[in-house]
mmCIF file of C-alpha atoms (C1' of nucleotides) and ligand atoms in Angstrom:
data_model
loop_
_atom_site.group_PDB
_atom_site.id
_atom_site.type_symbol
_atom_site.label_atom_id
_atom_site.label_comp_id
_atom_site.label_asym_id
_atom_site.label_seq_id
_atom_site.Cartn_x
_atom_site.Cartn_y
_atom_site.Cartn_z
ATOM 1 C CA UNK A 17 28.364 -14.791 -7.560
ATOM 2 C CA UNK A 18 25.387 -13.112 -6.688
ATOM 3 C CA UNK A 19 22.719 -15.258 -5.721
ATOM 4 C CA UNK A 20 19.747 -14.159 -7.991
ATOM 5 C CA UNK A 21 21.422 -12.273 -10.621
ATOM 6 C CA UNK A 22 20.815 -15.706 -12.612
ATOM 7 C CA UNK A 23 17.473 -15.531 -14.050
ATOM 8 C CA UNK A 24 16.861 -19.588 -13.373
ATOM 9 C CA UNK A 25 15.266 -20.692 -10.295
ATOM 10 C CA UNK A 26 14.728 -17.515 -8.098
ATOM 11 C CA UNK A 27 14.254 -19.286 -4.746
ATOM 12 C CA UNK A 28 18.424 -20.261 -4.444
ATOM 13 C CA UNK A 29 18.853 -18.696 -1.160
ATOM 14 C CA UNK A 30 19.348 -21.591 0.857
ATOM 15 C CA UNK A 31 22.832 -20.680 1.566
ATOM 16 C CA UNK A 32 24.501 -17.976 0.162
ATOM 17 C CA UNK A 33 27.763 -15.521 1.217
ATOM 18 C CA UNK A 34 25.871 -12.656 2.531
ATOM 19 C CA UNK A 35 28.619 -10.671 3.266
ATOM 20 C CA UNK A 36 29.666 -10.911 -0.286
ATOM 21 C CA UNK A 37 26.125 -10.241 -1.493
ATOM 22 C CA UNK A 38 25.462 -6.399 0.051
ATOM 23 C CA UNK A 39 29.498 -5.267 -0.522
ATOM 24 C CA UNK A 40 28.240 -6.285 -4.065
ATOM 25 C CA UNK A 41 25.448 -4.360 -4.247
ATOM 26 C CA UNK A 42 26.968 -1.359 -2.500
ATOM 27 C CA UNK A 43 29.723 -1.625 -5.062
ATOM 28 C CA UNK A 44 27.458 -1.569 -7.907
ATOM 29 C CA UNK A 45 25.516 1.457 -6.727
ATOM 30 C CA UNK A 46 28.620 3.427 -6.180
ATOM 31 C CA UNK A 47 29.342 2.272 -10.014
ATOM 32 C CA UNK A 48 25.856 3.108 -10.975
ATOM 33 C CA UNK A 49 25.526 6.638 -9.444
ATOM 34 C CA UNK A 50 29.023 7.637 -10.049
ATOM 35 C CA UNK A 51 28.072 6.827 -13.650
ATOM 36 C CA UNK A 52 24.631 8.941 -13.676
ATOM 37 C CA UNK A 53 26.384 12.306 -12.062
ATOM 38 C CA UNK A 54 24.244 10.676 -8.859
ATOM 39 C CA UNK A 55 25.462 11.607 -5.820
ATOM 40 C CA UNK A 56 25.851 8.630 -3.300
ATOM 41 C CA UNK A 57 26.140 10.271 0.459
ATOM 42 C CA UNK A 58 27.266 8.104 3.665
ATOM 43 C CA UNK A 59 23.478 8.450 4.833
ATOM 44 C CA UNK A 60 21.722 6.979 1.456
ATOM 45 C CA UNK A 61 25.229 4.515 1.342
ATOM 46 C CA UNK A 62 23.960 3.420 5.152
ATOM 47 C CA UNK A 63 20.351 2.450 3.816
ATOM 48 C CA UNK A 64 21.180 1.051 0.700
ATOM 49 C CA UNK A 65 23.538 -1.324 2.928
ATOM 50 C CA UNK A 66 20.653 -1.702 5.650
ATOM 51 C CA UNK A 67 18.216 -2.220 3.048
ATOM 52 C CA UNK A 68 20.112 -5.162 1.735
ATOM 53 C CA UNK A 69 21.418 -6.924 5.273
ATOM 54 C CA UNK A 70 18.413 -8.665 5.345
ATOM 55 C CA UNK A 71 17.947 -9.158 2.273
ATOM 56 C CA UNK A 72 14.170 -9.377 2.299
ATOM 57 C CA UNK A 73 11.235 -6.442 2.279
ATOM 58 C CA UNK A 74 12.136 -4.166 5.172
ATOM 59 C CA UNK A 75 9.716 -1.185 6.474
ATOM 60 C CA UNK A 76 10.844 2.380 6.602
ATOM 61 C CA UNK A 77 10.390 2.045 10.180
ATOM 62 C CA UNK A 78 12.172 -0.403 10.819
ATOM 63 C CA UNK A 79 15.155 0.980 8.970
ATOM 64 C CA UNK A 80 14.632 4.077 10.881
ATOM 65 C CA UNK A 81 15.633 1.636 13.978
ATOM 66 C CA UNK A 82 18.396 0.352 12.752
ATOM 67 C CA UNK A 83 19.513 3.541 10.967
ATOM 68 C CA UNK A 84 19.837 5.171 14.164
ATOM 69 C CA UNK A 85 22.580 3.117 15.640
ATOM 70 C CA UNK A 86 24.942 4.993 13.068
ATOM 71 C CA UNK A 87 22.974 7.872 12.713
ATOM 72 C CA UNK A 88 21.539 8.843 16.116
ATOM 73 C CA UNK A 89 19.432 12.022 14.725
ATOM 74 C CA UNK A 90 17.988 10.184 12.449
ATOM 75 C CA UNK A 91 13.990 11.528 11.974
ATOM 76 C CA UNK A 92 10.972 9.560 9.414
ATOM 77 C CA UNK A 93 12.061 12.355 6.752
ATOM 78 C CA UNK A 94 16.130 11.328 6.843
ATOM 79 C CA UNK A 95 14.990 7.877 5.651
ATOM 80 C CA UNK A 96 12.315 8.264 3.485
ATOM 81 C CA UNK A 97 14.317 10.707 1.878
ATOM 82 C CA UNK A 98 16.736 8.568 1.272
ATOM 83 C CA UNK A 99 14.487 5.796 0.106
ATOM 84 C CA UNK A 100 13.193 8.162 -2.576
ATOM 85 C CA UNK A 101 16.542 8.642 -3.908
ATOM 86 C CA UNK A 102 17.319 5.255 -3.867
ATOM 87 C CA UNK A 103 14.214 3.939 -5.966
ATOM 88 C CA UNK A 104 14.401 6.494 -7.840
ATOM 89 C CA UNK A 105 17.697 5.034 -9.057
ATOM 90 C CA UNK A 106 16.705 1.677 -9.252
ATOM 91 C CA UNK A 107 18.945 0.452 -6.436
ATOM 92 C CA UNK A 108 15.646 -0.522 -4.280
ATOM 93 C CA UNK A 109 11.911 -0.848 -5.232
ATOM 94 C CA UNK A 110 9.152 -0.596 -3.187
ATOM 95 C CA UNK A 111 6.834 -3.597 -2.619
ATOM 96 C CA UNK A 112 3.291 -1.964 -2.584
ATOM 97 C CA UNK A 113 1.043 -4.882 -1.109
ATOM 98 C CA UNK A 114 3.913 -4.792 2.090
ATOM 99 C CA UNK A 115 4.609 -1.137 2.141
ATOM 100 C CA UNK A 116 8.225 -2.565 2.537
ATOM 101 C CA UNK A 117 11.408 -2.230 0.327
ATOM 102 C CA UNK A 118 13.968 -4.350 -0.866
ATOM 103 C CA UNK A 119 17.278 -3.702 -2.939
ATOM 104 C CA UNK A 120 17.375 -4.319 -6.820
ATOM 105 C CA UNK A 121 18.880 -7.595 -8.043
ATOM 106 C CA UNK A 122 20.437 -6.088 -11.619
ATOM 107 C CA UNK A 123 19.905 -1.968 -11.097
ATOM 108 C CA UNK A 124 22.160 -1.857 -14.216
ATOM 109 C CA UNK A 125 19.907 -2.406 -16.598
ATOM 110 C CA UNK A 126 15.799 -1.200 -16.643
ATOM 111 C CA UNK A 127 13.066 -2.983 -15.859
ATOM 112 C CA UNK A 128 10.234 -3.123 -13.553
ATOM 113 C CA UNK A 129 9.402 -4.424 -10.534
ATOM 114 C CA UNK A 130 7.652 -7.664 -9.905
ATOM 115 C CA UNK A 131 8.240 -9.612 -7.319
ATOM 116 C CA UNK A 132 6.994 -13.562 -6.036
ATOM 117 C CA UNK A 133 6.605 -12.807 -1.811
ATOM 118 C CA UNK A 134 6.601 -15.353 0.146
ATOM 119 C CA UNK A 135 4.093 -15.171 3.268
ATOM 120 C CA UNK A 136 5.284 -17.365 5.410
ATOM 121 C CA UNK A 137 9.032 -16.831 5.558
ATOM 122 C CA UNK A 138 8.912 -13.224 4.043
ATOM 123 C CA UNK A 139 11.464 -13.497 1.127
ATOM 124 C CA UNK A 140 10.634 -11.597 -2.128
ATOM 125 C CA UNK A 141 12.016 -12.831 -5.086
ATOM 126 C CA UNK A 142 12.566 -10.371 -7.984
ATOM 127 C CA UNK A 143 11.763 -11.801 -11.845
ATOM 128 C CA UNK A 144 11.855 -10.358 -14.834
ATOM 129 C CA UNK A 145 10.182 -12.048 -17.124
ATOM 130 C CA UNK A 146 9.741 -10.628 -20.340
ATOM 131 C CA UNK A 147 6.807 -12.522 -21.279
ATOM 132 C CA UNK A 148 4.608 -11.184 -18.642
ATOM 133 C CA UNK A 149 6.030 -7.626 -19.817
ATOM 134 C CA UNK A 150 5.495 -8.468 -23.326
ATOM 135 C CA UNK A 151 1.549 -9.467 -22.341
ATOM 136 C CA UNK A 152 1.505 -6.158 -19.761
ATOM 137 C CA UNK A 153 2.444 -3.895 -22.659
ATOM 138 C CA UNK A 154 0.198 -5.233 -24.973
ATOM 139 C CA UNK A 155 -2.605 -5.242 -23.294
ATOM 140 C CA UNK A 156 -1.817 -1.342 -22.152
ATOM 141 C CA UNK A 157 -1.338 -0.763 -25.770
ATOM 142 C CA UNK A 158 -4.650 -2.249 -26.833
ATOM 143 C CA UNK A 159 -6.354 0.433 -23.942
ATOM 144 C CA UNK A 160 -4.389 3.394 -25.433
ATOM 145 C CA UNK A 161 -2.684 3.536 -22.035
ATOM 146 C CA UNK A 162 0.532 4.835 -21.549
ATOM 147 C CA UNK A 163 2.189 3.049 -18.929
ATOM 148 C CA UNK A 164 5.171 5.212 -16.480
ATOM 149 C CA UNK A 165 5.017 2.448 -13.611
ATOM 150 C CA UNK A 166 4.313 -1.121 -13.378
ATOM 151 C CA UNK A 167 3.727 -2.669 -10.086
ATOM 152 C CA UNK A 168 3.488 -6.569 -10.919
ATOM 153 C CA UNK A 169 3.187 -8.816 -7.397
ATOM 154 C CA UNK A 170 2.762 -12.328 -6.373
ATOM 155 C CA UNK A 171 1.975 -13.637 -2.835
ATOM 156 C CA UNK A 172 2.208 -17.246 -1.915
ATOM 157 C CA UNK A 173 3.979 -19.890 -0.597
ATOM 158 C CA UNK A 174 8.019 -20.272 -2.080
ATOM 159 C CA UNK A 175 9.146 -24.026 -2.109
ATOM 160 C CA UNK A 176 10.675 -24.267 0.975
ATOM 161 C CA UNK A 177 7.931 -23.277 2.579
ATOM 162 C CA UNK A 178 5.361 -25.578 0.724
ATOM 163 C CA UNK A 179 7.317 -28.184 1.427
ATOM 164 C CA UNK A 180 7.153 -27.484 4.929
ATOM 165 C CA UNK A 181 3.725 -26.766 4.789
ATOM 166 C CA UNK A 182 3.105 -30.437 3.946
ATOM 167 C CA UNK A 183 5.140 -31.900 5.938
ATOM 168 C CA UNK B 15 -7.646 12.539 0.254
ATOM 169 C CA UNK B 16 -7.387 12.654 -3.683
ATOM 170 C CA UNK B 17 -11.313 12.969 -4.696
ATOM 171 C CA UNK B 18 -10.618 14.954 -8.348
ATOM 172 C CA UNK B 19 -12.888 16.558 -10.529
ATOM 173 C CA UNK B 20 -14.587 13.934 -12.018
ATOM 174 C CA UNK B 21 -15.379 15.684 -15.211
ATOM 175 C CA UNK B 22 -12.708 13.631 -16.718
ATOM 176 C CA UNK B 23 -14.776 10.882 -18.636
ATOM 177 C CA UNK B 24 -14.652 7.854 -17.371
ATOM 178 C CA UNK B 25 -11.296 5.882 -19.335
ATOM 179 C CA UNK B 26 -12.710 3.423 -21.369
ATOM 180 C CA UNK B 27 -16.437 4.275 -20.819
ATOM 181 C CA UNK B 28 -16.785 7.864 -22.436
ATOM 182 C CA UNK B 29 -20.243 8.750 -20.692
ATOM 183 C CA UNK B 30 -22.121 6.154 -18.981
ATOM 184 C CA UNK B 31 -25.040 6.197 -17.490
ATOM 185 C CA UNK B 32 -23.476 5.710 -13.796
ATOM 186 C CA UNK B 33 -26.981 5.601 -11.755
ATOM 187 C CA UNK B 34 -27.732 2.326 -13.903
ATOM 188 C CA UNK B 35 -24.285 1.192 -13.603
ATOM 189 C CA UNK B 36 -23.937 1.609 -9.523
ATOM 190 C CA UNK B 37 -27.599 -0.159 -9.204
ATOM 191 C CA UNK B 38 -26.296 -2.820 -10.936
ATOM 192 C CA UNK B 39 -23.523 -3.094 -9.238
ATOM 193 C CA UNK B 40 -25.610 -3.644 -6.019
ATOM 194 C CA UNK B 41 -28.058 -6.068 -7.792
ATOM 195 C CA UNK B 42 -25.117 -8.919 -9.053
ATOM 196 C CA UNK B 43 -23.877 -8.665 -5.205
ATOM 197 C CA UNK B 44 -27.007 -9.200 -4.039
ATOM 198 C CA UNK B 45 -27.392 -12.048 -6.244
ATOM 199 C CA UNK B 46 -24.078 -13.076 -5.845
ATOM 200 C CA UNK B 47 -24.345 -13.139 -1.679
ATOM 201 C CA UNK B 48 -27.181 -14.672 -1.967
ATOM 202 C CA UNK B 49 -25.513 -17.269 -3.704
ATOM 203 C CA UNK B 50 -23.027 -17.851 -1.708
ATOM 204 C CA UNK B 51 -24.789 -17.916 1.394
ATOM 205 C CA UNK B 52 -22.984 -14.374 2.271
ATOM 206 C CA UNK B 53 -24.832 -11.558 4.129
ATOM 207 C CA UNK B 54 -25.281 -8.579 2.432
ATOM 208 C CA UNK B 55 -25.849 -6.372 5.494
ATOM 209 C CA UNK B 56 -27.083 -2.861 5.209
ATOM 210 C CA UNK B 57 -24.206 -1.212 6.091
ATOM 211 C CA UNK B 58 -22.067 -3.193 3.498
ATOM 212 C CA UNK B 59 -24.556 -2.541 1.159
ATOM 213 C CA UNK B 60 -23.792 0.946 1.748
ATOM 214 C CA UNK B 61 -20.480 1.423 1.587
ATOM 215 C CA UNK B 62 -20.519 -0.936 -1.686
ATOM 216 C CA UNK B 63 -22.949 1.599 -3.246
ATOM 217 C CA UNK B 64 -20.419 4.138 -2.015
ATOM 218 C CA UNK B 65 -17.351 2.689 -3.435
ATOM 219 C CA UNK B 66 -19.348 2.640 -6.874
ATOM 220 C CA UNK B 67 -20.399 6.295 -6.436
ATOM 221 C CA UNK B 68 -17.467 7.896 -7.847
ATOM 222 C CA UNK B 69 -16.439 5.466 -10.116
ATOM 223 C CA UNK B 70 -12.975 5.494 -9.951
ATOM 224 C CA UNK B 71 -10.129 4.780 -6.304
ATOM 225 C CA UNK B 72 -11.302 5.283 -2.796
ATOM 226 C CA UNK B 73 -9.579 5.646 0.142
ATOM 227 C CA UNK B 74 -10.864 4.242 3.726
ATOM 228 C CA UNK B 75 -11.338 7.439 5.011
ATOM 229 C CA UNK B 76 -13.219 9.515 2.305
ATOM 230 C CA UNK B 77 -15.301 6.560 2.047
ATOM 231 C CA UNK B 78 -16.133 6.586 5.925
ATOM 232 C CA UNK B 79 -16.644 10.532 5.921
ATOM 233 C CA UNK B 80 -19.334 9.304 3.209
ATOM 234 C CA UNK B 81 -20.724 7.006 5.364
ATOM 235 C CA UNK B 82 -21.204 9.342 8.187
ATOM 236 C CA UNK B 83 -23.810 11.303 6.593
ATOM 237 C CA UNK B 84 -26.031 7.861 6.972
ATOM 238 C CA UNK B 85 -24.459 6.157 9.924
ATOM 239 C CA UNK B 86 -23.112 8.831 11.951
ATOM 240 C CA UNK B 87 -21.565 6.316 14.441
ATOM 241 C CA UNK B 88 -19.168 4.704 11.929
ATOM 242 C CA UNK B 89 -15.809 4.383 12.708
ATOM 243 C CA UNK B 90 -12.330 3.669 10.949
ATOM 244 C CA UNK B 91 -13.131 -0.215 11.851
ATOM 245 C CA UNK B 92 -16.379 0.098 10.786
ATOM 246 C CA UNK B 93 -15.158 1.052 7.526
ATOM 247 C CA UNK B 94 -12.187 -1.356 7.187
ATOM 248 C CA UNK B 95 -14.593 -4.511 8.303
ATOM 249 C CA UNK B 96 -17.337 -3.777 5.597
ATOM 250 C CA UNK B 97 -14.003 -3.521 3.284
ATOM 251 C CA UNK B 98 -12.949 -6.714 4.040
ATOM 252 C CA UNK B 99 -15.589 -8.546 3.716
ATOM 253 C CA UNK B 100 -15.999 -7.150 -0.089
ATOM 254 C CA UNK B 101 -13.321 -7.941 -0.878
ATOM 255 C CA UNK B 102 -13.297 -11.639 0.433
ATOM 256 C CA UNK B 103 -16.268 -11.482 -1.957
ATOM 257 C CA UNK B 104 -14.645 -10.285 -5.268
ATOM 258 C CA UNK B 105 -16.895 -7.562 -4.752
ATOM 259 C CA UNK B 106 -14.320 -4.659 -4.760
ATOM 260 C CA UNK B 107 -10.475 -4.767 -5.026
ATOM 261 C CA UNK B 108 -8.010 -2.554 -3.010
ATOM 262 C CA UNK B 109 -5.227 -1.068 -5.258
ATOM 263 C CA UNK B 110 -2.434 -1.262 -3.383
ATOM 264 C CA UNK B 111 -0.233 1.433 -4.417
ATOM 265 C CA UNK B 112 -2.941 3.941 -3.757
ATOM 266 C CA UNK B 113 -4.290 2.973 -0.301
ATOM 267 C CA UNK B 114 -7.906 2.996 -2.317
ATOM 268 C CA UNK B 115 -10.718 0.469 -2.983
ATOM 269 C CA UNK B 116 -12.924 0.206 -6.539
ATOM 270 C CA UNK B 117 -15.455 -2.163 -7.404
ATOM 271 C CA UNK B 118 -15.097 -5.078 -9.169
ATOM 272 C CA UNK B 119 -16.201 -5.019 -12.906
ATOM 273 C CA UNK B 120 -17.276 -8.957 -13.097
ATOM 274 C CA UNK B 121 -17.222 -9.919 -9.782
ATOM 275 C CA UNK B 122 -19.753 -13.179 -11.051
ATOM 276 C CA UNK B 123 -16.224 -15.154 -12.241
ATOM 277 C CA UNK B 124 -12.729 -15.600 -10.212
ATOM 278 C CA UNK B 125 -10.551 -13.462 -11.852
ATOM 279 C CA UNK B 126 -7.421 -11.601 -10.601
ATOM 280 C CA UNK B 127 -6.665 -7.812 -10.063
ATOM 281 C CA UNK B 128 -5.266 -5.919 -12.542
ATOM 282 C CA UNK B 129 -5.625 -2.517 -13.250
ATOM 283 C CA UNK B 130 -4.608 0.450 -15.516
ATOM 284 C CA UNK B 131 -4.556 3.627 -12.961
ATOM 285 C CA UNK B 132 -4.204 6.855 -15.126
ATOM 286 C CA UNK B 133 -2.322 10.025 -12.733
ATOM 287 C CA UNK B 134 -3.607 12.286 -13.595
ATOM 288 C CA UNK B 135 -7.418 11.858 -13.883
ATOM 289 C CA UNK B 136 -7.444 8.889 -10.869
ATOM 290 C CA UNK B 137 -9.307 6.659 -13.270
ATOM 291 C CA UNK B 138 -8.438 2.667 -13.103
ATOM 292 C CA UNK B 139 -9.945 0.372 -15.817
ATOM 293 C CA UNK B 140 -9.958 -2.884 -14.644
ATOM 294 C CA UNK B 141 -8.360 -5.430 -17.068
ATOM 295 C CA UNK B 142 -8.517 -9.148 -16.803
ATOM 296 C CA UNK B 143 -5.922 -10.029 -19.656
ATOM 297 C CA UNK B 144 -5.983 -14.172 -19.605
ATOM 298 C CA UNK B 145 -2.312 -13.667 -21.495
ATOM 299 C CA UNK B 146 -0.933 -11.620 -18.650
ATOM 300 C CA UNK B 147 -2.290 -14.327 -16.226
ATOM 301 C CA UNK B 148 -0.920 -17.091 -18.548
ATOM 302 C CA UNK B 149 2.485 -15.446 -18.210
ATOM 303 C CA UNK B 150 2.642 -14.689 -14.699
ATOM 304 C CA UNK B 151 1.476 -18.612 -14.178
ATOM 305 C CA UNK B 152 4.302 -19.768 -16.233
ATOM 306 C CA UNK B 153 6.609 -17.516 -14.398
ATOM 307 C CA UNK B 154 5.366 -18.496 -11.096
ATOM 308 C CA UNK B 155 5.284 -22.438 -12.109
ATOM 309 C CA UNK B 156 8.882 -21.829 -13.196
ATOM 310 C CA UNK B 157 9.920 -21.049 -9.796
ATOM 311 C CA UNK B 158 8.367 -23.192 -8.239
ATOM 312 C CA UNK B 159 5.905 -20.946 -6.201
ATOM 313 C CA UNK B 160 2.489 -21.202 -5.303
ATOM 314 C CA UNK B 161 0.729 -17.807 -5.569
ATOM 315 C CA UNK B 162 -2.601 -17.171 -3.574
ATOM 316 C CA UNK B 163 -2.757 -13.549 -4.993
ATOM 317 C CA UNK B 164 -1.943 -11.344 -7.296
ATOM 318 C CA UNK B 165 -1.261 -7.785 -7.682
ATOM 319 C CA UNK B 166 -1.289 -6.220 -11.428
ATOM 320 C CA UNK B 167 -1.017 -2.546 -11.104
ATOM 321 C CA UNK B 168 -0.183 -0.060 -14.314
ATOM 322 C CA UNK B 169 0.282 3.560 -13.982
ATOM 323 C CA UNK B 170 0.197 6.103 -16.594
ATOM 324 C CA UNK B 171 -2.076 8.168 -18.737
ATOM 325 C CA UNK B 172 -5.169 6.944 -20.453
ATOM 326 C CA UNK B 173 -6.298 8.223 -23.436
ATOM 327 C CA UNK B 174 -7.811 11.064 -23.235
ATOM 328 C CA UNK B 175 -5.353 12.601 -20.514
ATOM 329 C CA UNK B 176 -2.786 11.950 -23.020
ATOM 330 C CA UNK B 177 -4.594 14.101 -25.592
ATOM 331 C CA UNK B 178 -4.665 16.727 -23.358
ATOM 332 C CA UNK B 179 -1.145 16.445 -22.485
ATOM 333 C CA UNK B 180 -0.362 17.148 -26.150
ATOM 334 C CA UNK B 181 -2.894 19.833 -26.522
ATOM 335 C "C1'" DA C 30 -39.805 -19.362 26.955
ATOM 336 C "C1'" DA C 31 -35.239 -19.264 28.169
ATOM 337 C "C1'" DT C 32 -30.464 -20.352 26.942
ATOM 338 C "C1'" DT C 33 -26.763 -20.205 24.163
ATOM 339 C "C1'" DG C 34 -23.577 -19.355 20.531
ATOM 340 C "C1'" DG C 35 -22.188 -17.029 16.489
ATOM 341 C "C1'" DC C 36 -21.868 -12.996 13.958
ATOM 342 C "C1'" DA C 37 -22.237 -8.097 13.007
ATOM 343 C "C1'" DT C 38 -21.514 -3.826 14.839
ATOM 344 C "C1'" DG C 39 -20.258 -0.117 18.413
ATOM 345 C "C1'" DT C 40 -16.552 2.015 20.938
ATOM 346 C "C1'" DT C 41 -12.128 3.328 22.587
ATOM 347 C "C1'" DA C 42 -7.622 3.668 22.123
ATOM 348 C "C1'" DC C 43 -3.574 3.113 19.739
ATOM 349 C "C1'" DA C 44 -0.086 1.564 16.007
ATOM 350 C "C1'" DT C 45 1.979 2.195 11.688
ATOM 351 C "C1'" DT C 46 3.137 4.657 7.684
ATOM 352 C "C1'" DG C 47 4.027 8.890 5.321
ATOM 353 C "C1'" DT C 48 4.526 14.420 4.584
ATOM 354 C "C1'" DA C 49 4.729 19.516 4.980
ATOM 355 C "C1'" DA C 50 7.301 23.205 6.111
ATOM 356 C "C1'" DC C 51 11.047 25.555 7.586
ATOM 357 C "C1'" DC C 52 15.933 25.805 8.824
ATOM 358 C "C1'" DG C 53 20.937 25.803 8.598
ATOM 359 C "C1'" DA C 54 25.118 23.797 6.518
ATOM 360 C "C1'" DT C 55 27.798 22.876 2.639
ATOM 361 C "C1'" DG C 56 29.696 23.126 -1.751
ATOM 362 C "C1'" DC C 57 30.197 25.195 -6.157
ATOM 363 C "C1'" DG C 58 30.151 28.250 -9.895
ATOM 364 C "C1'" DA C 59 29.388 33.252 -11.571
ATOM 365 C "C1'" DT D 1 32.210 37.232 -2.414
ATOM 366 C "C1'" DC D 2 27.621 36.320 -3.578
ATOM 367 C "C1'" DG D 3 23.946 33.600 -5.199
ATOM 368 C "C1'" DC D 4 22.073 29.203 -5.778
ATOM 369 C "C1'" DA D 5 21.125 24.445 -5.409
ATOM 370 C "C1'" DT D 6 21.299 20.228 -2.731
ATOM 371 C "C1'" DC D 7 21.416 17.762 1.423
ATOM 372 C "C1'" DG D 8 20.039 16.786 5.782
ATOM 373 C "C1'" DG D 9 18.081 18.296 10.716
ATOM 374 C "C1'" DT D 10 13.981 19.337 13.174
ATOM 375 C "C1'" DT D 11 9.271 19.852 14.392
ATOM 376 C "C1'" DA D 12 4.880 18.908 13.864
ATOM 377 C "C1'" DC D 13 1.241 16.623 11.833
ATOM 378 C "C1'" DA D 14 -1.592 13.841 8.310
ATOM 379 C "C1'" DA D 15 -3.200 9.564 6.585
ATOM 380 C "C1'" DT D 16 -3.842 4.790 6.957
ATOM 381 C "C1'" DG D 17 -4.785 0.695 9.573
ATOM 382 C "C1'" DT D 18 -5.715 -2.508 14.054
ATOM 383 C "C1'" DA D 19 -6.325 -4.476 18.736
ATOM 384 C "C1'" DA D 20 -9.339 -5.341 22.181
ATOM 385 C "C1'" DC D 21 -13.422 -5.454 24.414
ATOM 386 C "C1'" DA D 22 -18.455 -4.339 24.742
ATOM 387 C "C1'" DT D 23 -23.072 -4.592 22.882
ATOM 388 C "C1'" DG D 24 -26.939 -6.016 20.200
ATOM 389 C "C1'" DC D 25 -29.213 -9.380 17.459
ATOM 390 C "C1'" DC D 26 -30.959 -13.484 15.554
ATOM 391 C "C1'" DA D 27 -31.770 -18.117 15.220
ATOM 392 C "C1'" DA D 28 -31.140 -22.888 16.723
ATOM 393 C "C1'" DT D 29 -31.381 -25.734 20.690
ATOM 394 C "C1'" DT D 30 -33.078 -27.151 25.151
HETATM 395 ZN ZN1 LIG E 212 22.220 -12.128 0.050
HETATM 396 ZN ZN1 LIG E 213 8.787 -19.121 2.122
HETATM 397 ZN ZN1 LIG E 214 -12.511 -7.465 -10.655
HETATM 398 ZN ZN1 LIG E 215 -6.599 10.019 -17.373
#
DNA sequence: AATTGGCATGTTACATTGTAACCGATGCGA
DNA sequence: TCGCATCGGTTACAATGTAACATGCCAATT
């Protein structure tokens, strides 16, 4: 089971398989572009999976780092490159108020991004609540605005961390 | 950086009269500083009245090529402190997926940031939709997460750029 | 008056994030 | 085979943001 794929509580991460968690994600991209005539290469296959071993908002640089373990030639435009693909497939989304990314819970399906980012331990958890869409699009609609890209994000503290924080 | 024409009216505010608007602007932070026993320095003063020149997204460093041509000395920190301190003041708000800064609409009452940006014009009507913030409280509540800010961001077209997509 | 302490600003240097432009390789269909 | 598009390599640079330390200033305290 994938840990946030269920739309309940989104702070579950206590303990979860990992492992199991970025072969799933990697498998459902291959699904997904295979699906959309979108081509999936080794190199954007290698960020998706670095993008999701940590499984929180990661920096281009930083992926650049890591990247070049595997992929020693590896220059700013081989990864944003690939982060461009990748987003624009919905397999990652880019957290504006971090200038960080982090891979897609459910790319299946559309939505947009919002995200609850925690800023003491750094985990980002993705909702979709169609409430807050509901009261984004009407209020859009009321301005005669035609919306292409919603950018919707909370910082704070997560439980865990509030918890901690009073303790 | 992006400075367009500005021909484009103004989303939301067909033709203003901006000189009124921008000295206003300067009088409720005055007042508002004041207030809160904040100091209104001259050189936030000025990039404040800068930020409201245009009327629409800033970036750091158009504003601080701006400033120059009163305070030749500035620097990029120069620019970036007089920032911060306006916005720990609800006196601007940076929009985060454009790098840029705009001033704050009602900066008198505590109020989030969330803004319509139109793409092709650069225009960003701040809106401060009590139902959006409803549902993103619920949301957050539901998860258990305590936000300290919030980031509302809508791209798209406004109005009139739509119009003149279709013409 | 002199001292001191806090804050705003000046100054230098650097860190981080993101792009433009051009190139060759590869694959694929006309 | 040729033309064409896509991908990725490479170089160089642009744009955005900070750290760290120095200086000036004012106002309260001594
Ligand atoms: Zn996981
Ligand atoms: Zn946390
Ligand atoms: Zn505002
Ligand atoms: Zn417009």
């Amino acid at each position: 089971m994938r840990h946030a794929a269920k739309k309940a509580p989104p702070f579950k991460r206590t303990s979860h398989d990992h492992g199991h968690c970025v072969e799933d994600a990697l498998d459902r991209a291959e699904t997904l572009c295979d699906a959309q005539g979108a081509r999936l290469t080794d190199l954007r296959r290698a960020v998706l999976e670095l993008v999701w071993r940590g499984h929180e908002p990661i920096g281009a640089y930083a992926l650049l780092d890591a990247l070049r373990k595997t992929h020693p030639g590896a220059a700013p435009p081989t990864i944003y490159r690939a982060l461009e693909f990748l987003e624009a497939h919905g397999l990652i989304h880019r957290i504006e108020s971090l200038n960080a990314y982090i891979g897609c819970d459910h790319p299946e399906r559309p939505h947009v991004s919002q995200f609850l980012i925690c800023a003491k331990c750094s985990t980002a958890a993705e909702i979709d609540d169609p409430s807050v869409s509901r009261a984004l699009s009407k209020s859009a609609d009321g301005a005669g605005f035609a919306v292409t890209r919603q950018t919707v994000e909370l910082s704070g503290l997560c439980p865990t961390c509030q918890r901690e924080a009073r303790a």
